mmCIF file of C-alpha atoms and ligand atoms in Angstrom:
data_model
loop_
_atom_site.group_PDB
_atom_site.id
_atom_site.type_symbol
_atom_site.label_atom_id
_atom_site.label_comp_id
_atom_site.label_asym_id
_atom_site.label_seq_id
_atom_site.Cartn_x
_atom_site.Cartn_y
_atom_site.Cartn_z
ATOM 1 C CA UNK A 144 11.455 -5.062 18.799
ATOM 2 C CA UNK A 145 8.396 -3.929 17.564
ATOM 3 C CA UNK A 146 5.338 -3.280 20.052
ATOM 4 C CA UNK A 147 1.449 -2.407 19.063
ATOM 5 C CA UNK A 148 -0.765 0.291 20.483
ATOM 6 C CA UNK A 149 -4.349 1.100 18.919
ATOM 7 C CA UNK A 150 -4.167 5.093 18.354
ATOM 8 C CA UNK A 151 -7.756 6.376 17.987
ATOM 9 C CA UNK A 152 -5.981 9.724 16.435
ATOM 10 C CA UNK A 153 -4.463 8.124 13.270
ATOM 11 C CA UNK A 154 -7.145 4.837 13.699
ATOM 12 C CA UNK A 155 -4.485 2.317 13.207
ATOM 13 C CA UNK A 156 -2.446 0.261 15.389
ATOM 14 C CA UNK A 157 1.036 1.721 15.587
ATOM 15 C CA UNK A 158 3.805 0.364 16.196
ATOM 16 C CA UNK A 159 6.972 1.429 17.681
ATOM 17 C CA UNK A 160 10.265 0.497 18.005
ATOM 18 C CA UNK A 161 10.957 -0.173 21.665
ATOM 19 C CA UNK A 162 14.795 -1.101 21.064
ATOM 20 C CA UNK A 163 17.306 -1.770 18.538
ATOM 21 C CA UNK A 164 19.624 -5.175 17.964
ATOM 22 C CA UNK A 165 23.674 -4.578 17.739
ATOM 23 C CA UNK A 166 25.823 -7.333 17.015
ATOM 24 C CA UNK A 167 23.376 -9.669 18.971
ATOM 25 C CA UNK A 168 22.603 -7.735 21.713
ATOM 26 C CA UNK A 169 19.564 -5.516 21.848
ATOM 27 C CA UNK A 170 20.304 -2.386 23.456
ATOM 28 C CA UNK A 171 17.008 0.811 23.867
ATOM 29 C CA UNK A 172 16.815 3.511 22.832
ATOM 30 C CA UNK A 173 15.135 6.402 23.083
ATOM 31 C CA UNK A 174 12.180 6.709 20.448
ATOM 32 C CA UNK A 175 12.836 10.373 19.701
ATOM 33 C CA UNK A 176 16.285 8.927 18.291
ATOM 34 C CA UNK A 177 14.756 6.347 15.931
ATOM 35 C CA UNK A 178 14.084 7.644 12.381
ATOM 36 C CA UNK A 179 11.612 5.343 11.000
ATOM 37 C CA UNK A 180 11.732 4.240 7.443
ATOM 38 C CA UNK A 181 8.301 3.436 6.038
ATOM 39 C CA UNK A 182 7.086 1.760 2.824
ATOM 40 C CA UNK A 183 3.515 3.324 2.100
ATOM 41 C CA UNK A 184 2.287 0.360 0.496
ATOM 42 C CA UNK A 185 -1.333 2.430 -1.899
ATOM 43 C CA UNK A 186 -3.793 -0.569 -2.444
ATOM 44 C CA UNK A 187 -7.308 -0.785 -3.644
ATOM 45 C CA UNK A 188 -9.271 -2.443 -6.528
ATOM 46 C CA UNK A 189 -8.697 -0.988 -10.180
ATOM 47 C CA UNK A 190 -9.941 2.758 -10.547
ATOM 48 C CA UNK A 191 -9.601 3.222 -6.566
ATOM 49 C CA UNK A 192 -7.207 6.309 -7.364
ATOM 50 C CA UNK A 193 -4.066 4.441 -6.292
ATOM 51 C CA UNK A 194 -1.543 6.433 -8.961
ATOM 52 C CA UNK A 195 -3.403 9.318 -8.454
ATOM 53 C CA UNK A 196 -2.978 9.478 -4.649
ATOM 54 C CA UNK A 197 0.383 7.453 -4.307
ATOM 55 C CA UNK A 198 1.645 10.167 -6.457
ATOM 56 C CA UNK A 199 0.609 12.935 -4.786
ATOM 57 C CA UNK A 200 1.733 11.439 -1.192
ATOM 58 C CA UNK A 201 5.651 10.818 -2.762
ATOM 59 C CA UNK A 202 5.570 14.029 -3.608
ATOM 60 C CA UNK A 203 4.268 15.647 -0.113
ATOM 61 C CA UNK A 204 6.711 13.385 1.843
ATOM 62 C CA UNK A 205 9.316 13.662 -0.459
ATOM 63 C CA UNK A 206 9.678 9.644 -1.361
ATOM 64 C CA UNK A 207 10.189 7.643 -4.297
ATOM 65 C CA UNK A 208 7.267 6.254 -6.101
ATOM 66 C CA UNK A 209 7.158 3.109 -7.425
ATOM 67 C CA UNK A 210 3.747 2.086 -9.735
ATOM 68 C CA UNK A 211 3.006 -1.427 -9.145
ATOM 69 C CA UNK A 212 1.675 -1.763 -12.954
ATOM 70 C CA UNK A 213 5.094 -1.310 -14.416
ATOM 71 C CA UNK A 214 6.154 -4.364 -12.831
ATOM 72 C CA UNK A 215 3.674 -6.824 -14.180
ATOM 73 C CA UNK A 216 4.393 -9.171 -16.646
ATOM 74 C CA UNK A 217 3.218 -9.222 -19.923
ATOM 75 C CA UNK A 218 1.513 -12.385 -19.866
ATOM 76 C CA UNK A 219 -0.714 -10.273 -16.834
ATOM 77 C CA UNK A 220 -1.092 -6.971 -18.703
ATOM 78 C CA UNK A 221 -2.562 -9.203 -21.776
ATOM 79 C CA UNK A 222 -4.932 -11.277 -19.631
ATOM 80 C CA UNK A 223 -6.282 -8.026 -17.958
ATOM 81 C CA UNK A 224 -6.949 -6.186 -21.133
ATOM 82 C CA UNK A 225 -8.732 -9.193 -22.412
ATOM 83 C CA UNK A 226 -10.806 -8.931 -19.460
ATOM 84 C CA UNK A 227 -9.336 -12.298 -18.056
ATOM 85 C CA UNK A 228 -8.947 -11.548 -14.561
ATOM 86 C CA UNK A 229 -5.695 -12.584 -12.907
ATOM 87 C CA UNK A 230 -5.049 -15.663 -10.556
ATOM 88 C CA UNK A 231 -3.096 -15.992 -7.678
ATOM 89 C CA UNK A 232 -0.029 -17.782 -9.398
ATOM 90 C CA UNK A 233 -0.144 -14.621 -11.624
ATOM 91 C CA UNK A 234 0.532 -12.527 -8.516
ATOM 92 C CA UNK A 235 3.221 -14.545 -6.624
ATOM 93 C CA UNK A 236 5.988 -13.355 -8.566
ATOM 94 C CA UNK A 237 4.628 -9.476 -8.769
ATOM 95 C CA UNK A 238 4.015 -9.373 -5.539
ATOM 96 C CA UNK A 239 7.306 -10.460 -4.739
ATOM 97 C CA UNK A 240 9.333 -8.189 -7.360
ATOM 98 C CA UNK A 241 7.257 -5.076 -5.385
ATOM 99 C CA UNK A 242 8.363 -5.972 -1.979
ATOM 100 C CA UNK A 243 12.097 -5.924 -3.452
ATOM 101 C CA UNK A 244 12.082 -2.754 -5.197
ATOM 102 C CA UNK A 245 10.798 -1.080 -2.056
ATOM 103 C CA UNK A 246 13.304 -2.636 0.409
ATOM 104 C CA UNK A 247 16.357 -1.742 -2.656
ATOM 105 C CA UNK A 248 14.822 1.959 -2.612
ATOM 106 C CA UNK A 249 15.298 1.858 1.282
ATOM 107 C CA UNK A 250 18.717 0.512 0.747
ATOM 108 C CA UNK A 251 19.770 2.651 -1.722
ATOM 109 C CA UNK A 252 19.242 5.429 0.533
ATOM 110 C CA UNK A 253 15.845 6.578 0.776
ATOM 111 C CA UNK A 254 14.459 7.520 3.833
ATOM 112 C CA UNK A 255 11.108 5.601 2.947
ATOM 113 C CA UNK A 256 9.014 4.852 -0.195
ATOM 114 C CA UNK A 257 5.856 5.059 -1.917
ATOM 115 C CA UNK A 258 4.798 1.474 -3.509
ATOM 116 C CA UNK A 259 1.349 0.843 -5.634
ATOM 117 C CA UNK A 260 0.066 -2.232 -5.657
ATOM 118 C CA UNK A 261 -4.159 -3.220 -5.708
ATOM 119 C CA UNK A 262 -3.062 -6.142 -2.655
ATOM 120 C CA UNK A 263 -6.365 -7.483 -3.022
ATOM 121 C CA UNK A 264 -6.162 -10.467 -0.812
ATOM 122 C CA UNK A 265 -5.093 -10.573 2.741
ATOM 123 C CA UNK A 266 -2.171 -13.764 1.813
ATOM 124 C CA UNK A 267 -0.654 -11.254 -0.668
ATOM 125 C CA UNK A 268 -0.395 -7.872 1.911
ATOM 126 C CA UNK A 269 1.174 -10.895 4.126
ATOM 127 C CA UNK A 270 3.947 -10.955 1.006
ATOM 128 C CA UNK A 271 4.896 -7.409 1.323
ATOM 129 C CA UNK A 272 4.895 -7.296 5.097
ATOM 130 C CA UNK A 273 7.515 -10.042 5.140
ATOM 131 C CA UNK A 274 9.341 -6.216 3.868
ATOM 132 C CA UNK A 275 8.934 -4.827 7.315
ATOM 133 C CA UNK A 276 11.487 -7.735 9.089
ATOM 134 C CA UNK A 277 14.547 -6.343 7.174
ATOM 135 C CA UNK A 278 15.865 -4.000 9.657
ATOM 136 C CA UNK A 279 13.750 -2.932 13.102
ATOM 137 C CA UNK A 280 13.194 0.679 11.687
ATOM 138 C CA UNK A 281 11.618 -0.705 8.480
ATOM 139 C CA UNK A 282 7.804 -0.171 8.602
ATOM 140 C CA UNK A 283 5.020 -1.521 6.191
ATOM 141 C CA UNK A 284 2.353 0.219 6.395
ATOM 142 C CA UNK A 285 -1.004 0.024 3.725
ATOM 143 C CA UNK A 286 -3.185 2.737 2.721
ATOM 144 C CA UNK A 287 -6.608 1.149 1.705
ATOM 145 C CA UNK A 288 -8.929 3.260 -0.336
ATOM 146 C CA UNK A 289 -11.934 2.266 0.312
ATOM 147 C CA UNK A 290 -15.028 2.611 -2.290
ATOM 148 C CA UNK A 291 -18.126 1.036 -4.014
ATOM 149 C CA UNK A 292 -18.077 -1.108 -6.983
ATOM 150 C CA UNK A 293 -20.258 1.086 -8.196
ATOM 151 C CA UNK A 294 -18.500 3.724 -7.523
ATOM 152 C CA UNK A 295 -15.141 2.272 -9.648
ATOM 153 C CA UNK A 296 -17.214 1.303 -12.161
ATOM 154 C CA UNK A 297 -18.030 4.861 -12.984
ATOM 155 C CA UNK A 298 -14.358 6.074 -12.903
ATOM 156 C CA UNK A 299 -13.153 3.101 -14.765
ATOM 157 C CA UNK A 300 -15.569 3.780 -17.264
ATOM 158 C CA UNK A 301 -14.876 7.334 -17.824
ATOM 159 C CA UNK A 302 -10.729 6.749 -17.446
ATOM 160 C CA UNK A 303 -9.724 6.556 -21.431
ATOM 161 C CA UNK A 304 -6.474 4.923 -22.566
ATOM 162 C CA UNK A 305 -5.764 2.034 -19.982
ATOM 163 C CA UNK A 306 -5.905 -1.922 -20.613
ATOM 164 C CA UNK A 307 -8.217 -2.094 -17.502
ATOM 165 C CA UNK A 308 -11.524 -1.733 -18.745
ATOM 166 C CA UNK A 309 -14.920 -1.810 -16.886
ATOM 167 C CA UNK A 310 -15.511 -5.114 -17.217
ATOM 168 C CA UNK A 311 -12.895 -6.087 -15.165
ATOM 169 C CA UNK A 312 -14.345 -4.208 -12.259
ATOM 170 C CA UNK A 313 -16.374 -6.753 -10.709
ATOM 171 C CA UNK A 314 -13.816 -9.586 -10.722
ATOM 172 C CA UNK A 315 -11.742 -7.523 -8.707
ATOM 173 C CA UNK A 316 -14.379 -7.291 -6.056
ATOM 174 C CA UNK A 317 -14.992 -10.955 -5.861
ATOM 175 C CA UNK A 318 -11.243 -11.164 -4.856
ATOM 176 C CA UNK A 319 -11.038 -8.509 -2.805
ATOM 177 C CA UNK A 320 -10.270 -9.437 1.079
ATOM 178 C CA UNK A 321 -11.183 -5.821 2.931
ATOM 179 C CA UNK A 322 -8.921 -5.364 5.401
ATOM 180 C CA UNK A 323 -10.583 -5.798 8.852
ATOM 181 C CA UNK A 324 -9.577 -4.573 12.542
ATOM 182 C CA UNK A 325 -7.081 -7.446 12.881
ATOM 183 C CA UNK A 326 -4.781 -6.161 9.958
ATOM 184 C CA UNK A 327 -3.100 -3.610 12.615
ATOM 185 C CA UNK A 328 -0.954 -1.465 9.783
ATOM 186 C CA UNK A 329 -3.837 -0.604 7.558
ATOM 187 C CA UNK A 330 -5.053 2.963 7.255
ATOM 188 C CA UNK A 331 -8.596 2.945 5.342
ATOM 189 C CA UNK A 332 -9.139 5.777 3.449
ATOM 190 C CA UNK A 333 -13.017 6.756 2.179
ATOM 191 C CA UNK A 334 -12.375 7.682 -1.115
ATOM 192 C CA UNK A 335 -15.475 8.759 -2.344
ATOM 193 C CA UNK A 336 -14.969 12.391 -2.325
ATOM 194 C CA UNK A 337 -13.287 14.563 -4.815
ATOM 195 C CA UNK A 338 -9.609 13.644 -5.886
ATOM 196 C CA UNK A 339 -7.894 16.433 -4.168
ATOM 197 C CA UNK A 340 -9.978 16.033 -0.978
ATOM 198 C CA UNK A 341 -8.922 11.980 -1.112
ATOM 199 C CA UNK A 342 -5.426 13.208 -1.911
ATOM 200 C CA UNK A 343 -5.588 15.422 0.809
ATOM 201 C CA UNK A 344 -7.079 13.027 3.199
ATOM 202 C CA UNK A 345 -4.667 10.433 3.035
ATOM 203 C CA UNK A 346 -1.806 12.151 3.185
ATOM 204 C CA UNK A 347 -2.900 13.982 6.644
ATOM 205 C CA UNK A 348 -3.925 10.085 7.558
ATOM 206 C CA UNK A 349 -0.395 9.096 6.718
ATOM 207 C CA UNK A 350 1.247 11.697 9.121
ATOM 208 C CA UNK A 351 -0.826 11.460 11.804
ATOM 209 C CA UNK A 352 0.162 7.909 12.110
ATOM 210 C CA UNK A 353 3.937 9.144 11.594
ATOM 211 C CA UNK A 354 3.074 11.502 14.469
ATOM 212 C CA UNK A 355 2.378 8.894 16.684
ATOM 213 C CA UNK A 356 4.854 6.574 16.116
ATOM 214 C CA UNK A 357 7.586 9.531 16.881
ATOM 215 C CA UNK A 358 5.677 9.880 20.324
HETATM 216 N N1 LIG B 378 -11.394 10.777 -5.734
HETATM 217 C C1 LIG B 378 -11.567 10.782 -7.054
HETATM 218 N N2 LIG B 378 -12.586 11.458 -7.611
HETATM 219 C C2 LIG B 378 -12.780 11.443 -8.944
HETATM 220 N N3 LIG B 378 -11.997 10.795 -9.826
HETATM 221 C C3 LIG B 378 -10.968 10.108 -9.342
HETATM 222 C C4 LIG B 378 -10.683 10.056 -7.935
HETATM 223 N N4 LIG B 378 -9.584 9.286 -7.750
HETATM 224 C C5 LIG B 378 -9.208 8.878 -8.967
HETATM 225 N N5 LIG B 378 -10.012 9.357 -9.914
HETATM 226 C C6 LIG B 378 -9.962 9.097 -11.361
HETATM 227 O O1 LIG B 378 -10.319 7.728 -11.497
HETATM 228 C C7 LIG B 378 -9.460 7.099 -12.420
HETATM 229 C C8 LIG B 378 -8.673 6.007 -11.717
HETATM 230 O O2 LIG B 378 -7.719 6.608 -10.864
HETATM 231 P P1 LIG B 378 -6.253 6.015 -10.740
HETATM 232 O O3 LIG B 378 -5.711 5.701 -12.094
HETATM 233 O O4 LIG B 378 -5.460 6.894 -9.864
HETATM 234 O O5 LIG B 378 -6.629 4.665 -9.988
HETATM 235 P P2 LIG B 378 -5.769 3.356 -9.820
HETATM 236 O O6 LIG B 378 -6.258 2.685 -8.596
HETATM 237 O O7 LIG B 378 -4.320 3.670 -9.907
HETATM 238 O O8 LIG B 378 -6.199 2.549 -11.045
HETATM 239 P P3 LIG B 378 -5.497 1.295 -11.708
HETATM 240 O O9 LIG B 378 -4.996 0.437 -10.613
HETATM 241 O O10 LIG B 378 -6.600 0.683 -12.455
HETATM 242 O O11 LIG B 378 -4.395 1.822 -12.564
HETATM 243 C C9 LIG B 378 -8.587 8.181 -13.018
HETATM 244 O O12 LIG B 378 -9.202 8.642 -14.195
HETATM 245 C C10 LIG B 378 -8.576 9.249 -11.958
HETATM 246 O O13 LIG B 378 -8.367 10.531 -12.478
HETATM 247 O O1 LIG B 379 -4.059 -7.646 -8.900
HETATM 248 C C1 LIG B 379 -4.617 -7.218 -9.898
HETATM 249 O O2 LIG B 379 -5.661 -7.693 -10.368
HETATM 250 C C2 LIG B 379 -3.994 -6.063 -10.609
HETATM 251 O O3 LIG B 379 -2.910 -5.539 -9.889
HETATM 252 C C3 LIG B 379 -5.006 -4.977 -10.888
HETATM 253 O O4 LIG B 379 -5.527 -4.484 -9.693
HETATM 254 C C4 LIG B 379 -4.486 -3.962 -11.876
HETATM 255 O O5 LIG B 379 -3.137 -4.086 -12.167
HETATM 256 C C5 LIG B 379 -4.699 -2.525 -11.615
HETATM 257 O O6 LIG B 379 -5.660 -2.197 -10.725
HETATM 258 C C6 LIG B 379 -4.832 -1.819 -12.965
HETATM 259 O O7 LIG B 379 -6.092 -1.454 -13.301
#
């Protein structure tokens, strides 16, 4: 069973496993026992700095990283470099392909996993939290980063060889659902500063909240 606490170290509601089911029964157990498998889901409109920081986090925790982009079609991959901005029944299937290549990284072994994926609208994070009911030490958790449109536009524009151009900026806005206070497992990360500081930044916002949950 999983139970919710607001933490105002790590900002986020956390949420810990309380007790564990065996063969129908569920039996507690002591929290310091439970190793916690997470899949760090990196979201954010196009140019937020989602490879760059998803990257860097694998590598600090010691995960597998899987980029979102590799997985989409390329019927989407056309559309976006024509600067036709994607619909919702061009995500379904995406979305769903990313939830199952993080849950068959977490059953082939790994101890957690590092996932990018822009998640724009509230409906589709619901897709890849559906991730977190596989086993009770399976936890979804989304790192937000957070920034201007203004502010992508300028990094999209300067970023050179990649079928997202700047004029797909906007459209990405108008879809984009912010995560608000009710969406308990999202970490918002300000991203505005320099890329090692934001690399940085969430990656000590990502175990803080892994510090809590052991507590
Ligand atoms: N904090 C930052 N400060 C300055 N530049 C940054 C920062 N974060 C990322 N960038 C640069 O902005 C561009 C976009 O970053 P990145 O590719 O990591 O974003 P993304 O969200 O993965 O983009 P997309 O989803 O469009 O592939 C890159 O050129 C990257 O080097
Ligand atoms: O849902 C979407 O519209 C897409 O996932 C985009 O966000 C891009 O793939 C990505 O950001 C590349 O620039």
């Amino acid at each position: 069973m999983l139970s919710y606490t607001y933490s105002e170290k790590s900002g986020v509601h956390v949420s810990t496993p309380s007790a564990i089911h065996t063969m129908g029964k569920v039996q507690s157990i002591p929290k310091h026992e439970t190793r916690l498998r997470h899949i760090w889901i990196i979201t954010g409109p196009a140019g937020c700095g989602k490879s760059s920081v998803a990257d860097f986090l694998a590598k600090r925790l010691n995960l597998p990283y899987i980029e979102g982009d590799e997985f989409h079609p390329r019927s989407n991959v056309e559309k976006m470099a024509n600067g036709i901005p994607l619909t919702d029944d061009d995500r379904w299937d995406w979305l769903e392909t990313l939830r199952n290549k993080a849950v068959e990284a977490l059953e082939s072994g790994a101890e957690g996993c590092v996932v990018t994926c822009s998640c724009l609208k509230r409906r589709y994070r619901d897709v890849i939290r559906i991730a977190g009911r596989e086993a009770d030490d399976v936890i979804v958790r989304f790192v937000y980063l957070r920034a201007s449109e203004e502010l992508l536009l300028k990094r999209v524009k300067a970023r050179k060889n990649h079928y997202m151009k700047d004029d797909m900026v906007h459209s990405q806005f108008t879809a984009l659902e912010e995560p608000d206070e009710s969406e308990m497992d999202v970490i918002s990360v300000d991203v505005s500063g320099n890329l090692a500081s934001v690399q940085n930044l969430a990656t000590e916002r990502v175990r803080g909240c892994m510090e809590e949950e052991s507590q």
